[in-house]
PDB file of C-alpha atoms in Angstrom:
ATOM      1  CA  MET A   1     -14.309 -10.174  13.502  1.00  0.00           C
ATOM      2  CA  GLU A   2     -15.852  -7.750  11.030  1.00  0.00           C
ATOM      3  CA  THR A   3     -18.453  -9.167   8.641  1.00  0.00           C
ATOM      4  CA  GLU A   4     -17.203  -9.375   5.075  1.00  0.00           C
ATOM      5  CA  PRO A   5     -18.652  -6.421   3.135  1.00  0.00           C
ATOM      6  CA  VAL A   6     -20.864  -7.350   0.192  1.00  0.00           C
ATOM      7  CA  GLU A   7     -18.743  -5.208  -2.156  1.00  0.00           C
ATOM      8  CA  ALA A   8     -15.651  -7.342  -1.511  1.00  0.00           C
ATOM      9  CA  ALA A   9     -16.825  -9.823  -4.155  1.00  0.00           C
ATOM     10  CA  ASP A  10     -16.863  -7.107  -6.833  1.00  0.00           C
ATOM     11  CA  VAL A  11     -13.539  -5.596  -5.735  1.00  0.00           C
ATOM     12  CA  PHE A  12     -11.572  -8.862  -5.636  1.00  0.00           C
ATOM     13  CA  GLY A  13     -13.482 -11.079  -8.085  1.00  0.00           C
ATOM     14  CA  ASP A  14     -12.064 -14.587  -8.321  1.00  0.00           C
ATOM     15  CA  ARG A  15      -9.354 -13.587  -5.794  1.00  0.00           C
ATOM     16  CA  LEU A  16     -11.965 -13.191  -3.045  1.00  0.00           C
ATOM     17  CA  GLY A  17     -11.037 -16.528  -1.482  1.00  0.00           C
ATOM     18  CA  LEU A  18      -7.384 -15.477  -1.306  1.00  0.00           C
ATOM     19  CA  THR A  19      -8.418 -12.137   0.170  1.00  0.00           C
ATOM     20  CA  ARG A  20     -10.365 -13.934   2.897  1.00  0.00           C
ATOM     21  CA  ARG A  21      -7.258 -15.984   3.685  1.00  0.00           C
ATOM     22  CA  TYR A  22      -5.238 -12.783   3.918  1.00  0.00           C
ATOM     23  CA  VAL A  23      -7.782 -11.239   6.306  1.00  0.00           C
ATOM     24  CA  ASP A  24      -7.587 -14.407   8.413  1.00  0.00           C
ATOM     25  CA  MET A  25      -3.781 -14.089   8.484  1.00  0.00           C
ATOM     26  CA  LEU A  26      -4.025 -10.465   9.605  1.00  0.00           C
ATOM     27  CA  SER A  27      -6.527 -11.256  12.360  1.00  0.00           C
ATOM     28  CA  SER A  28      -4.460 -14.152  13.724  1.00  0.00           C
ATOM     29  CA  ARG A  29      -0.729 -14.022  13.025  1.00  0.00           C
ATOM     30  CA  GLY A  30      -0.772 -10.319  12.148  1.00  0.00           C
ATOM     31  CA  VAL A  31      -2.019  -9.515  15.650  1.00  0.00           C
ATOM     32  CA  GLU A  32       0.038 -12.238  17.371  1.00  0.00           C
ATOM     33  CA  TRP A  33       3.239 -11.004  15.729  1.00  0.00           C
ATOM     34  CA  GLY A  34       2.504  -7.410  16.708  1.00  0.00           C
ATOM     35  CA  LEU A  35       1.977  -6.094  13.175  1.00  0.00           C
ATOM     36  CA  LEU A  36      -1.533  -4.898  14.008  1.00  0.00           C
ATOM     37  CA  GLY A  37      -3.107  -3.894  17.305  1.00  0.00           C
ATOM     38  CA  PRO A  38      -5.752  -6.221  18.796  1.00  0.00           C
ATOM     39  CA  ARG A  39      -8.476  -3.629  18.192  1.00  0.00           C
ATOM     40  CA  GLU A  40      -7.778  -3.680  14.463  1.00  0.00           C
ATOM     41  CA  ALA A  41      -8.986  -7.279  14.144  1.00  0.00           C
ATOM     42  CA  GLY A  42     -12.583  -6.040  14.312  1.00  0.00           C
ATOM     43  CA  ARG A  43     -12.271  -3.684  11.336  1.00  0.00           C
ATOM     44  CA  LEU A  44      -9.848  -5.338   8.948  1.00  0.00           C
ATOM     45  CA  TRP A  45     -12.058  -5.250   5.861  1.00  0.00           C
ATOM     46  CA  SER A  46     -13.199  -1.626   5.996  1.00  0.00           C
ATOM     47  CA  ARG A  47     -10.287   0.126   7.675  1.00  0.00           C
ATOM     48  CA  HIS A  48      -7.427  -1.778   6.086  1.00  0.00           C
ATOM     49  CA  VAL A  49      -8.184  -4.072   3.134  1.00  0.00           C
ATOM     50  CA  LEU A  50     -10.783  -2.045   1.218  1.00  0.00           C
ATOM     51  CA  ASN A  51      -9.054   1.195   2.224  1.00  0.00           C
ATOM     52  CA  SER A  52      -5.882  -0.139   0.582  1.00  0.00           C
ATOM     53  CA  ALA A  53      -7.644  -1.576  -2.470  1.00  0.00           C
ATOM     54  CA  ALA A  54      -9.287   1.793  -3.165  1.00  0.00           C
ATOM     55  CA  ALA A  55      -6.026   2.976  -4.745  1.00  0.00           C
ATOM     56  CA  ALA A  56      -6.257   0.190  -7.343  1.00  0.00           C
ATOM     57  CA  GLY A  57      -8.510   2.369  -9.463  1.00  0.00           C
ATOM     58  CA  VAL A  58      -5.779   4.974 -10.020  1.00  0.00           C
ATOM     59  CA  MET A  59      -2.915   2.547 -10.672  1.00  0.00           C
ATOM     60  CA  PRO A  60      -1.767   2.510 -14.333  1.00  0.00           C
ATOM     61  CA  GLU A  61      -2.363  -0.677 -16.306  1.00  0.00           C
ATOM     62  CA  GLY A  62       0.421  -3.241 -15.883  1.00  0.00           C
ATOM     63  CA  ALA A  63       2.414  -0.997 -13.551  1.00  0.00           C
ATOM     64  CA  HIS A  64       5.345  -2.150 -11.437  1.00  0.00           C
ATOM     65  CA  ILE A  65       4.751  -0.717  -7.985  1.00  0.00           C
ATOM     66  CA  VAL A  66       6.655  -0.620  -4.714  1.00  0.00           C
ATOM     67  CA  ASP A  67       4.948  -0.505  -1.326  1.00  0.00           C
ATOM     68  CA  VAL A  68       7.336   1.391   0.962  1.00  0.00           C
ATOM     69  CA  GLY A  69       7.306   0.293   4.609  1.00  0.00           C
ATOM     70  CA  SER A  70       4.839  -2.448   3.740  1.00  0.00           C
ATOM     71  CA  GLY A  71       4.437  -3.739   7.316  1.00  0.00           C
ATOM     72  CA  ALA A  72       1.630  -6.309   7.201  1.00  0.00           C
ATOM     73  CA  GLY A  73       1.324  -5.912   3.424  1.00  0.00           C
ATOM     74  CA  LEU A  74      -0.899  -2.844   3.354  1.00  0.00           C
ATOM     75  CA  PRO A  75      -1.562  -1.566   0.743  1.00  0.00           C
ATOM     76  CA  GLY A  76       0.585  -3.834  -1.465  1.00  0.00           C
ATOM     77  CA  ILE A  77      -1.161  -7.173  -0.963  1.00  0.00           C
ATOM     78  CA  PRO A  78      -4.760  -5.875  -1.355  1.00  0.00           C
ATOM     79  CA  LEU A  79      -3.603  -4.019  -4.489  1.00  0.00           C
ATOM     80  CA  ALA A  80      -2.084  -7.220  -5.894  1.00  0.00           C
ATOM     81  CA  LEU A  81      -5.302  -9.106  -5.114  1.00  0.00           C
ATOM     82  CA  ALA A  82      -7.557  -6.434  -6.616  1.00  0.00           C
ATOM     83  CA  ARG A  83      -5.380  -5.911  -9.704  1.00  0.00           C
ATOM     84  CA  PRO A  84      -3.777  -9.085 -11.102  1.00  0.00           C
ATOM     85  CA  ASP A  85      -2.022  -7.033 -13.812  1.00  0.00           C
ATOM     86  CA  LEU A  86       0.225  -5.286 -11.272  1.00  0.00           C
ATOM     87  CA  GLY A  87       3.748  -6.344 -10.321  1.00  0.00           C
ATOM     88  CA  VAL A  88       4.286  -5.523  -6.635  1.00  0.00           C
ATOM     89  CA  THR A  89       7.407  -5.168  -4.496  1.00  0.00           C
ATOM     90  CA  LEU A  90       6.816  -5.144  -0.735  1.00  0.00           C
ATOM     91  CA  LEU A  91       9.686  -3.114   0.737  1.00  0.00           C
ATOM     92  CA  GLU A  92      10.095  -3.625   4.483  1.00  0.00           C
ATOM     93  CA  PRO A  93      13.235  -3.214   6.629  1.00  0.00           C
ATOM     94  CA  LEU A  94      12.119  -5.011   9.807  1.00  0.00           C
ATOM     95  CA  LEU A  95      12.772  -8.744  10.031  1.00  0.00           C
ATOM     96  CA  ARG A  96       9.548  -9.893  11.692  1.00  0.00           C
ATOM     97  CA  ARG A  97       7.416  -7.938   9.239  1.00  0.00           C
ATOM     98  CA  ALA A  98       9.420  -9.169   6.252  1.00  0.00           C
ATOM     99  CA  GLU A  99       8.998 -12.756   7.466  1.00  0.00           C
ATOM    100  CA  PHE A 100       5.221 -12.252   7.725  1.00  0.00           C
ATOM    101  CA  LEU A 101       5.175 -10.838   4.194  1.00  0.00           C
ATOM    102  CA  GLU A 102       7.134 -13.807   2.815  1.00  0.00           C
ATOM    103  CA  LEU A 103       4.660 -16.137   4.510  1.00  0.00           C
ATOM    104  CA  ALA A 104       1.669 -14.229   3.099  1.00  0.00           C
ATOM    105  CA  VAL A 105       3.042 -14.170  -0.446  1.00  0.00           C
ATOM    106  CA  ASP A 106       3.692 -17.922  -0.256  1.00  0.00           C
ATOM    107  CA  GLU A 107       0.325 -18.875   1.281  1.00  0.00           C
ATOM    108  CA  LEU A 108      -1.611 -16.655  -1.143  1.00  0.00           C
ATOM    109  CA  ASP A 109       0.263 -18.027  -4.192  1.00  0.00           C
ATOM    110  CA  LEU A 110       1.392 -14.568  -5.247  1.00  0.00           C
ATOM    111  CA  GLU A 111       5.068 -15.402  -5.900  1.00  0.00           C
ATOM    112  CA  GLU A 112       4.812 -14.779  -9.661  1.00  0.00           C
ATOM    113  CA  ARG A 113       3.772 -11.138  -9.209  1.00  0.00           C
ATOM    114  CA  VAL A 114       4.767 -10.123  -5.692  1.00  0.00           C
ATOM    115  CA  ARG A 115       8.235 -10.076  -4.153  1.00  0.00           C
ATOM    116  CA  VAL A 116       9.429  -9.122  -0.681  1.00  0.00           C
ATOM    117  CA  VAL A 117      12.590  -7.045  -0.289  1.00  0.00           C
ATOM    118  CA  ARG A 118      13.962  -6.504   3.188  1.00  0.00           C
ATOM    119  CA  ALA A 119      15.556  -3.057   2.992  1.00  0.00           C
ATOM    120  CA  ARG A 120      15.059   0.571   3.865  1.00  0.00           C
ATOM    121  CA  ALA A 121      13.752   2.748   1.057  1.00  0.00           C
ATOM    122  CA  GLU A 122      16.908   4.886   1.082  1.00  0.00           C
ATOM    123  CA  ASP A 123      19.059   1.758   0.518  1.00  0.00           C
ATOM    124  CA  HIS A 124      16.921   0.318  -2.293  1.00  0.00           C
ATOM    125  CA  GLU A 125      18.179   1.059  -5.794  1.00  0.00           C
ATOM    126  CA  ASP A 126      15.388  -0.156  -8.094  1.00  0.00           C
ATOM    127  CA  VAL A 127      12.940   2.265  -9.699  1.00  0.00           C
ATOM    128  CA  TYR A 128       9.209   1.816 -10.297  1.00  0.00           C
ATOM    129  CA  ASP A 129       6.220   3.143 -12.218  1.00  0.00           C
ATOM    130  CA  VAL A 130       4.378   3.780  -8.952  1.00  0.00           C
ATOM    131  CA  VAL A 131       5.600   4.286  -5.395  1.00  0.00           C
ATOM    132  CA  THR A 132       2.927   3.804  -2.756  1.00  0.00           C
ATOM    133  CA  ALA A 133       2.822   3.798   1.044  1.00  0.00           C
ATOM    134  CA  ARG A 134       0.244   3.787   3.804  1.00  0.00           C
ATOM    135  CA  ALA A 135       0.579   4.828   7.450  1.00  0.00           C
ATOM    136  CA  VAL A 136       4.360   5.213   7.196  1.00  0.00           C
ATOM    137  CA  GLY A 137       4.836   8.867   8.136  1.00  0.00           C
ATOM    138  CA  ALA A 138       4.100  12.474   7.274  1.00  0.00           C
ATOM    139  CA  LEU A 139       4.714  13.588   3.694  1.00  0.00           C
ATOM    140  CA  SER A 140       7.708  15.704   4.725  1.00  0.00           C
ATOM    141  CA  LYS A 141       9.432  12.499   5.887  1.00  0.00           C
ATOM    142  CA  LEU A 142       7.947  10.068   3.381  1.00  0.00           C
ATOM    143  CA  VAL A 143       8.531  11.941   0.113  1.00  0.00           C
ATOM    144  CA  PRO A 144      12.364  12.062   0.371  1.00  0.00           C
ATOM    145  CA  TRP A 145      12.363   8.277   0.867  1.00  0.00           C
ATOM    146  CA  CYS A 146      10.017   7.648  -2.058  1.00  0.00           C
ATOM    147  CA  GLU A 147      11.159  10.130  -4.691  1.00  0.00           C
ATOM    148  CA  PRO A 148      14.447   8.333  -5.614  1.00  0.00           C
ATOM    149  CA  LEU A 149      12.447   5.151  -6.322  1.00  0.00           C
ATOM    150  CA  LEU A 150      10.402   6.805  -9.092  1.00  0.00           C
ATOM    151  CA  ASP A 151      11.138   5.818 -12.659  1.00  0.00           C
ATOM    152  CA  GLU A 152      11.030   8.545 -15.288  1.00  0.00           C
ATOM    153  CA  GLY A 153       7.392   9.459 -15.792  1.00  0.00           C
ATOM    154  CA  GLY A 154       6.391   7.610 -12.612  1.00  0.00           C
ATOM    155  CA  GLU A 155       4.166   8.821  -9.807  1.00  0.00           C
ATOM    156  CA  MET A 156       3.691   8.488  -6.070  1.00  0.00           C
ATOM    157  CA  LEU A 157       0.239   7.390  -4.906  1.00  0.00           C
ATOM    158  CA  LEU A 158       0.348   7.766  -1.137  1.00  0.00           C
ATOM    159  CA  ILE A 159      -2.632   6.703   0.963  1.00  0.00           C
ATOM    160  CA  LYS A 160      -3.318   9.312   3.626  1.00  0.00           C
ATOM    161  CA  GLY A 161      -6.064  10.321   6.030  1.00  0.00           C
ATOM    162  CA  ALA A 162      -7.807  13.579   6.805  1.00  0.00           C
ATOM    163  CA  SER A 163      -4.452  15.219   7.566  1.00  0.00           C
ATOM    164  CA  ALA A 164      -3.431  15.195   3.869  1.00  0.00           C
ATOM    165  CA  PRO A 165      -4.038  18.943   3.196  1.00  0.00           C
ATOM    166  CA  ASP A 166      -2.088  19.965   6.322  1.00  0.00           C
ATOM    167  CA  GLU A 167       0.775  17.608   5.440  1.00  0.00           C
ATOM    168  CA  LEU A 168       0.900  19.021   1.916  1.00  0.00           C
ATOM    169  CA  ALA A 169       1.056  22.563   3.256  1.00  0.00           C
ATOM    170  CA  LYS A 170       3.965  21.647   5.536  1.00  0.00           C
ATOM    171  CA  ALA A 171       5.775  19.894   2.677  1.00  0.00           C
ATOM    172  CA  GLU A 172       5.249  22.721   0.164  1.00  0.00           C
ATOM    173  CA  LYS A 173       8.885  23.865   0.055  1.00  0.00           C
ATOM    174  CA  LEU A 174      10.134  20.287  -0.205  1.00  0.00           C
ATOM    175  CA  LEU A 175       7.797  19.511  -3.103  1.00  0.00           C
ATOM    176  CA  ARG A 176       8.842  22.685  -4.892  1.00  0.00           C
ATOM    177  CA  ARG A 177      12.525  21.793  -4.447  1.00  0.00           C
ATOM    178  CA  LEU A 178      11.959  18.277  -5.795  1.00  0.00           C
ATOM    179  CA  ARG A 179       9.773  19.682  -8.600  1.00  0.00           C
ATOM    180  CA  LEU A 180       6.754  17.586  -7.667  1.00  0.00           C
ATOM    181  CA  ARG A 181       3.149  18.529  -8.397  1.00  0.00           C
ATOM    182  CA  ALA A 182       0.522  17.312  -5.929  1.00  0.00           C
ATOM    183  CA  ASP A 183      -3.125  16.343  -6.345  1.00  0.00           C
ATOM    184  CA  VAL A 184      -5.415  15.084  -3.592  1.00  0.00           C
ATOM    185  CA  LEU A 185      -7.750  12.330  -4.799  1.00  0.00           C
ATOM    186  CA  SER A 186     -10.765  10.799  -3.087  1.00  0.00           C
ATOM    187  CA  VAL A 187     -11.178   7.221  -4.298  1.00  0.00           C
ATOM    188  CA  ARG A 188     -13.252   4.187  -3.332  1.00  0.00           C
ATOM    189  CA  ALA A 189     -12.692   0.471  -3.761  1.00  0.00           C
ATOM    190  CA  ASP A 190     -16.387   0.293  -4.718  1.00  0.00           C
ATOM    191  CA  PRO A 191     -19.160   2.922  -4.808  1.00  0.00           C
ATOM    192  CA  ARG A 192     -20.514   1.381  -1.579  1.00  0.00           C
ATOM    193  CA  SER A 193     -17.170   1.674   0.254  1.00  0.00           C
ATOM    194  CA  GLU A 194     -15.865   4.508   2.398  1.00  0.00           C
ATOM    195  CA  PRO A 195     -13.639   6.995   0.551  1.00  0.00           C
ATOM    196  CA  THR A 196      -9.848   6.804   0.738  1.00  0.00           C
ATOM    197  CA  THR A 197      -7.638   9.878   0.377  1.00  0.00           C
ATOM    198  CA  VAL A 198      -4.710   9.448  -2.005  1.00  0.00           C
ATOM    199  CA  VAL A 199      -2.021  12.073  -2.515  1.00  0.00           C
ATOM    200  CA  ARG A 200      -0.694  11.823  -6.068  1.00  0.00           C
ATOM    201  CA  LEU A 201       2.735  13.342  -6.739  1.00  0.00           C
ATOM    202  CA  ARG A 202       4.226  13.686 -10.211  1.00  0.00           C
ATOM    203  CA  ARG A 203       7.360  15.350 -11.447  1.00  0.00           C
ATOM    204  CA  VAL A 204       6.776  18.714 -13.092  1.00  0.00           C
TER     205      VAL A 204
END
């Protein structure tokens, strides 16, 4: 199990205890239920939780956000823990993952701000201030799922890795057709944390 980083206290504040419980859930039931690989248990804080929470700094105040293909709750649950002003919808089509998310929301006492919806993005009809996703697919596949969920004036904040520039190049025609402008942001949960790449897409 990875040692808790010292910056976690500053990132999560008085929700640090809940964040620890979430990390414990990921390392036990998350692995047992097949939501995360066994190797991931040794790097949950740095690779997953703080990586997800890094996007909190670019989320608008009081935004309603949807985490598409939420899986084990990444990035939606760390964002909800880091930013108590956010309303979060965890959108997940697969039963086992949705059941894990319901359990996590209940055990972390997040029911007032976080809801779980079991559905595919293309079948979901609500719209949001922010659409986010992490490790769901390449931009060329992900953007058509996410774009219909954007409220007027909303934005996509998609957590990506080093492949972000290549994915943007491959999705150039798609973005032009959908009239979306892209920016690549490098953000950190805390100045001591590793950087996270976020692709921000806004309507032109």
